[in-house]
PDB file of C-alpha atoms in Angstrom:
ATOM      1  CA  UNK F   1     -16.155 -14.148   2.131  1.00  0.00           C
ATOM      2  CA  UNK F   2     -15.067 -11.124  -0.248  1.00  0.00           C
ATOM      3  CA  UNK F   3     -14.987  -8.831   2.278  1.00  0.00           C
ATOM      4  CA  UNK F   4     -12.479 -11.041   4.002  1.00  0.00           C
ATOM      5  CA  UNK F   5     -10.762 -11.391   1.203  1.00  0.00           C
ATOM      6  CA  UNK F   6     -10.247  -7.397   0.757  1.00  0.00           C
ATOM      7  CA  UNK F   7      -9.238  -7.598   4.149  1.00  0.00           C
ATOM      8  CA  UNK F   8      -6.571 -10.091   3.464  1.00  0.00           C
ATOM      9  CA  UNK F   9      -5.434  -8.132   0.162  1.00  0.00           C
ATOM     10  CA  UNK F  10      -4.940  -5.041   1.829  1.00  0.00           C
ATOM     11  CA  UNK F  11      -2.953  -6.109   5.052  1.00  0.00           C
ATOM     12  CA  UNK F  12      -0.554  -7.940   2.434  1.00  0.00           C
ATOM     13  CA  UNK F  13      -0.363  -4.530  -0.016  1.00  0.00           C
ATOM     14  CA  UNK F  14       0.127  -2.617   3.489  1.00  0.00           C
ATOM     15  CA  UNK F  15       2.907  -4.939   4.617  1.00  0.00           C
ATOM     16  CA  UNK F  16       4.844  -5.258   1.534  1.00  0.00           C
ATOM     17  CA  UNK F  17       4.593  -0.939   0.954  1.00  0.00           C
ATOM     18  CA  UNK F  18       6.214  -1.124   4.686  1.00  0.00           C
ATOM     19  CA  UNK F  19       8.557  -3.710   4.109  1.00  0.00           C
ATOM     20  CA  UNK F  20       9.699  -1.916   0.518  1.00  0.00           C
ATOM     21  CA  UNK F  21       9.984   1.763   2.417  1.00  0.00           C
ATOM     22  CA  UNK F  22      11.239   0.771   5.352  1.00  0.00           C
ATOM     23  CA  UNK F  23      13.560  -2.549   5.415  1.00  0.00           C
ATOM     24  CA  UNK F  24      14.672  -1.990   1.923  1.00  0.00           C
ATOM     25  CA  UNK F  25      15.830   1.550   1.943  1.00  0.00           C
ATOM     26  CA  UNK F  26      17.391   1.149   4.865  1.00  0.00           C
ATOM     27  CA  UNK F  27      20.614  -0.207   3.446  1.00  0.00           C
ATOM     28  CA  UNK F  28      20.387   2.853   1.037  1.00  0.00           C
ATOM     29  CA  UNK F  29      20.409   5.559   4.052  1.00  0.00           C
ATOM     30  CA  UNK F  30      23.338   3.965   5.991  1.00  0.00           C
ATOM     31  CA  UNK F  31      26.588   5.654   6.194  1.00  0.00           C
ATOM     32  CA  UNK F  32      28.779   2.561   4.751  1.00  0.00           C
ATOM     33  CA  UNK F  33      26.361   0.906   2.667  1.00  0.00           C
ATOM     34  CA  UNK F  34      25.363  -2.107   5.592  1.00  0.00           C
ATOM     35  CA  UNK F  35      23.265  -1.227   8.465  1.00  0.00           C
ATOM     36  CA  UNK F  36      24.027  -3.029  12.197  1.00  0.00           C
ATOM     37  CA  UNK F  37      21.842  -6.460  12.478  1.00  0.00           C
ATOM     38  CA  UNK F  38      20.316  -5.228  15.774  1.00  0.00           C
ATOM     39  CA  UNK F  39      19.009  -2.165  13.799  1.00  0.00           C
ATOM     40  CA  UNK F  40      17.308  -4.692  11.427  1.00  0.00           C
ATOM     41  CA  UNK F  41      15.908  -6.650  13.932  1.00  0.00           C
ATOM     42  CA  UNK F  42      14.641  -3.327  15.073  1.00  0.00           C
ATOM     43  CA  UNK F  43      13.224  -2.016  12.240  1.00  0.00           C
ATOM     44  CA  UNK F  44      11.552  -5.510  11.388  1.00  0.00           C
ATOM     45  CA  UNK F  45       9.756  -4.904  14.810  1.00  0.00           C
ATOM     46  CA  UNK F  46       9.127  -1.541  14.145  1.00  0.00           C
ATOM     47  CA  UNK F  47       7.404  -2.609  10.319  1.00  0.00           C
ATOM     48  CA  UNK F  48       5.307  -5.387  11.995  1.00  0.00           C
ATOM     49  CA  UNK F  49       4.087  -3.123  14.703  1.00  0.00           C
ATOM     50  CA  UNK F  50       3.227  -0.718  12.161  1.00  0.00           C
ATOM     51  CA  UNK F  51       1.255  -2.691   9.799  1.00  0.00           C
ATOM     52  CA  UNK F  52      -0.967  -3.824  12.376  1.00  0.00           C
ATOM     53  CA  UNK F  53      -2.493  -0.457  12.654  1.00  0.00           C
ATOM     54  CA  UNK F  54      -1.267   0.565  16.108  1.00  0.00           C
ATOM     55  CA  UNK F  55       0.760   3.653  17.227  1.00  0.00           C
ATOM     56  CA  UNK F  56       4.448   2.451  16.823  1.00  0.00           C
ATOM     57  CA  UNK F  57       7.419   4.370  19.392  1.00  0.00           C
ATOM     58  CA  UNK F  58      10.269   6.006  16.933  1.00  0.00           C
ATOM     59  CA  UNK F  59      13.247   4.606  18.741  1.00  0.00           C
ATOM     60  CA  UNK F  60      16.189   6.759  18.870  1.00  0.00           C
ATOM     61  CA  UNK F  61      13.911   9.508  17.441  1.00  0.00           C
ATOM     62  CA  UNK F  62      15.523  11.157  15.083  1.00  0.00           C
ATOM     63  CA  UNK F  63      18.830   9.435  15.185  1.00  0.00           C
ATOM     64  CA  UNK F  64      17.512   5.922  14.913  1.00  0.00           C
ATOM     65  CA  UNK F  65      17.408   4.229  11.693  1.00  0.00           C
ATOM     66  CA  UNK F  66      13.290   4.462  11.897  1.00  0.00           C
ATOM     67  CA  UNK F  67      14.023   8.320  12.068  1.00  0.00           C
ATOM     68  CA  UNK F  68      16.485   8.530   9.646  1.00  0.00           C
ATOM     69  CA  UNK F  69      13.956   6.786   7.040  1.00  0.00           C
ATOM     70  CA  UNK F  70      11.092   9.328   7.947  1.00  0.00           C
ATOM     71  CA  UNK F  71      12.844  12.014   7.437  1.00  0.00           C
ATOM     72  CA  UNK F  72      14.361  10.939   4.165  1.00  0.00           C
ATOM     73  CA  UNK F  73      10.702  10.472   3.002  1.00  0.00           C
ATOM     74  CA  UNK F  74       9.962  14.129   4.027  1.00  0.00           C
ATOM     75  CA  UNK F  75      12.756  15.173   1.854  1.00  0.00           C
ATOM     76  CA  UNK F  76      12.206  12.590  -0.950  1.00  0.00           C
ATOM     77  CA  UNK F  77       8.417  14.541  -1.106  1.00  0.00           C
ATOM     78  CA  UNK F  78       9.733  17.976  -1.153  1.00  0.00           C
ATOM     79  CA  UNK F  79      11.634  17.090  -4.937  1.00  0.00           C
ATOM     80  CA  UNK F  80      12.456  20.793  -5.843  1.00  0.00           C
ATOM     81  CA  UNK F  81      14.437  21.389  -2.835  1.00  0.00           C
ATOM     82  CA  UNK F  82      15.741  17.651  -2.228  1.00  0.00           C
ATOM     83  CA  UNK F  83      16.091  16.534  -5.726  1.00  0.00           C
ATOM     84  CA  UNK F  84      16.891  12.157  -5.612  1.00  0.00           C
ATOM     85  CA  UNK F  85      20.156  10.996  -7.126  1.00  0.00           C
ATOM     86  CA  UNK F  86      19.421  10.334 -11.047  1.00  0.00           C
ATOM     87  CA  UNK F  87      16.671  12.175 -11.488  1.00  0.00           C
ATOM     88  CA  UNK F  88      13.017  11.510 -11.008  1.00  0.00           C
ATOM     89  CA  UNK F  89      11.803   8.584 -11.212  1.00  0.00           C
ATOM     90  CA  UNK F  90      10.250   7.720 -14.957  1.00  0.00           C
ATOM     91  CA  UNK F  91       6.492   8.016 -15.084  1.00  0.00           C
ATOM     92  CA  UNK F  92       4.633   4.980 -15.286  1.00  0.00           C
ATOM     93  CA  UNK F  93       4.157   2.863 -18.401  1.00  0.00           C
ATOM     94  CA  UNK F  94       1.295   0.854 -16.809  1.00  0.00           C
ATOM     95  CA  UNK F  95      -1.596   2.329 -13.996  1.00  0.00           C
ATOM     96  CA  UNK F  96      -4.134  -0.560 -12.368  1.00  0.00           C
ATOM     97  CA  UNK F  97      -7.367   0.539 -10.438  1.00  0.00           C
ATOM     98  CA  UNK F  98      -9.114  -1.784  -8.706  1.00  0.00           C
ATOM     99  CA  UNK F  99     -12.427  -0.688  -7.412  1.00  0.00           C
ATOM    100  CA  UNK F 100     -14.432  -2.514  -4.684  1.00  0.00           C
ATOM    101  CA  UNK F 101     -17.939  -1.588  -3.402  1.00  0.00           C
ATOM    102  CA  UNK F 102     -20.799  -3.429  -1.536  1.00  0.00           C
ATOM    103  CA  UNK F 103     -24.275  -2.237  -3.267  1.00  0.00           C
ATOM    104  CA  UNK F 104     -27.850  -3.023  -3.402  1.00  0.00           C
ATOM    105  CA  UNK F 105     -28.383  -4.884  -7.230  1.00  0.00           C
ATOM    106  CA  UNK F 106     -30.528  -4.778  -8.632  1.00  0.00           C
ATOM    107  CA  UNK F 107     -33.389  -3.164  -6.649  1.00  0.00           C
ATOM    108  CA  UNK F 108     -32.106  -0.719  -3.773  1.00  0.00           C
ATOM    109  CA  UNK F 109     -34.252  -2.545  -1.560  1.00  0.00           C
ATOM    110  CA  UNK F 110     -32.181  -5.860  -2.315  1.00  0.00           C
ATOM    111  CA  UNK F 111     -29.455  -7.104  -0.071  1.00  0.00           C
ATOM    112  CA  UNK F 112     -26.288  -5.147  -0.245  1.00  0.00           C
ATOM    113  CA  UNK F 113     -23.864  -7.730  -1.992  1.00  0.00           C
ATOM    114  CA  UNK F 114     -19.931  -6.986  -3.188  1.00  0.00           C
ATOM    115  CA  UNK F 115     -18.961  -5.732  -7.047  1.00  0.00           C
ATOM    116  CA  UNK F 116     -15.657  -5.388  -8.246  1.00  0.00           C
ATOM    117  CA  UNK F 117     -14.166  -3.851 -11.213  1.00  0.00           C
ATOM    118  CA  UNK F 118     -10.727  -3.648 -12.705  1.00  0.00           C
ATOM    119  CA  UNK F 119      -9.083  -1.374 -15.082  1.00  0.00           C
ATOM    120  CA  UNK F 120      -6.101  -1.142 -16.675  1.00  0.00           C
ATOM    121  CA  UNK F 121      -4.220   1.519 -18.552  1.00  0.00           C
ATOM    122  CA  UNK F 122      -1.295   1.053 -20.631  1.00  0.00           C
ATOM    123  CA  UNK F 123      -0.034   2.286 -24.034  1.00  0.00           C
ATOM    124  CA  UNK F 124      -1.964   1.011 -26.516  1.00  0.00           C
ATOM    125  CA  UNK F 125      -3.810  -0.914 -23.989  1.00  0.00           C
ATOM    126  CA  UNK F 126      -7.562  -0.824 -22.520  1.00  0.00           C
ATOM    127  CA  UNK F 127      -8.960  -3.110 -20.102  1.00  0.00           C
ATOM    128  CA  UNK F 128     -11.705  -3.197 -18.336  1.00  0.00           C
ATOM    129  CA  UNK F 129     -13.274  -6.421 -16.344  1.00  0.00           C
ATOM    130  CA  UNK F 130     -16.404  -6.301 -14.237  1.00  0.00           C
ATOM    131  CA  UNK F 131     -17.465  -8.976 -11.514  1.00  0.00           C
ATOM    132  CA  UNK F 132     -21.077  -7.827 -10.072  1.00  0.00           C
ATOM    133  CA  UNK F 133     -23.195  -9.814  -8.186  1.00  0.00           C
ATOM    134  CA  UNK F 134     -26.827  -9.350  -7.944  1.00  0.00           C
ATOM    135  CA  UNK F 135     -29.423 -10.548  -5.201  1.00  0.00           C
ATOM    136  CA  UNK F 136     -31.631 -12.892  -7.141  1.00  0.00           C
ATOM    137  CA  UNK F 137     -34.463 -13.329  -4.441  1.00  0.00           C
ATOM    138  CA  UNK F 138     -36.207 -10.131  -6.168  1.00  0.00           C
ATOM    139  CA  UNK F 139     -35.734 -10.132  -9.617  1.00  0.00           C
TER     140      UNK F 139
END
């Protein structure tokens, strides 16, 4: 059950970093401000195909609004050379970690089973929450 549940948590994270980079920036990159509704409806196909893991045809190539995007994030990475408009972005106030692993508790001949722990880091601010499971048959 949790490993479909990290299943389901990271095809949601992976659609919603596609759907942030790629149908929300795309306004941003147009010309005048609004992009065409057919290249929407393209690059809603394009994000879909994309987050399902497959390999995903750049139409228009370069010129395309899929294109334009990529390239943009090329430049956006290089920051000396292509520097954004206002700046750099702030650095963060607040950093998460969530780490997942399937190990053998207590005994490492017991049955693999899945552990989770969170941390968080913020000014001020420590936390740090545990959820381990162990295999009771051998303890």
């Amino acid at each position: 059950v949790s490993s479909l549940i990290w299943l389901l948590e990271t095809r949601i994270s992976r659609s919603l970093s596609l759907r942030k980079k790629f149908l929300y920036d795309l306004n941003a990159l147009g010309e005048d401000g609004k992009e065409q509704p057919d290249a929407l409806e393209e690059m809603e196909k394009f994000v879909r195909t994309l987050a399902t893991g497959a390999e995903v045809r750049v139409l228009g190539a370069a010129r395309g609004p899929a294109g334009r995007l990529i390239q943009n994030m090329f430049k956006e990475s290089q920051q000396d050379e292509y520097p954004r408009e206002g700046g750099l972005p702030e650095t963060p106030s607040v950093k998460q970690f969530v780490l997942r692993n399937v190990v053998s508790r207590p005994f490492p001949y017991s049955r693999p089973l899945p552990q989770r722990m969170y941390v968080k880091l913020a000014s001020g601010e420590f936390r740090l929450a545990g959820s381990f499971t162990l295999d009771r048959q051998y303890c």
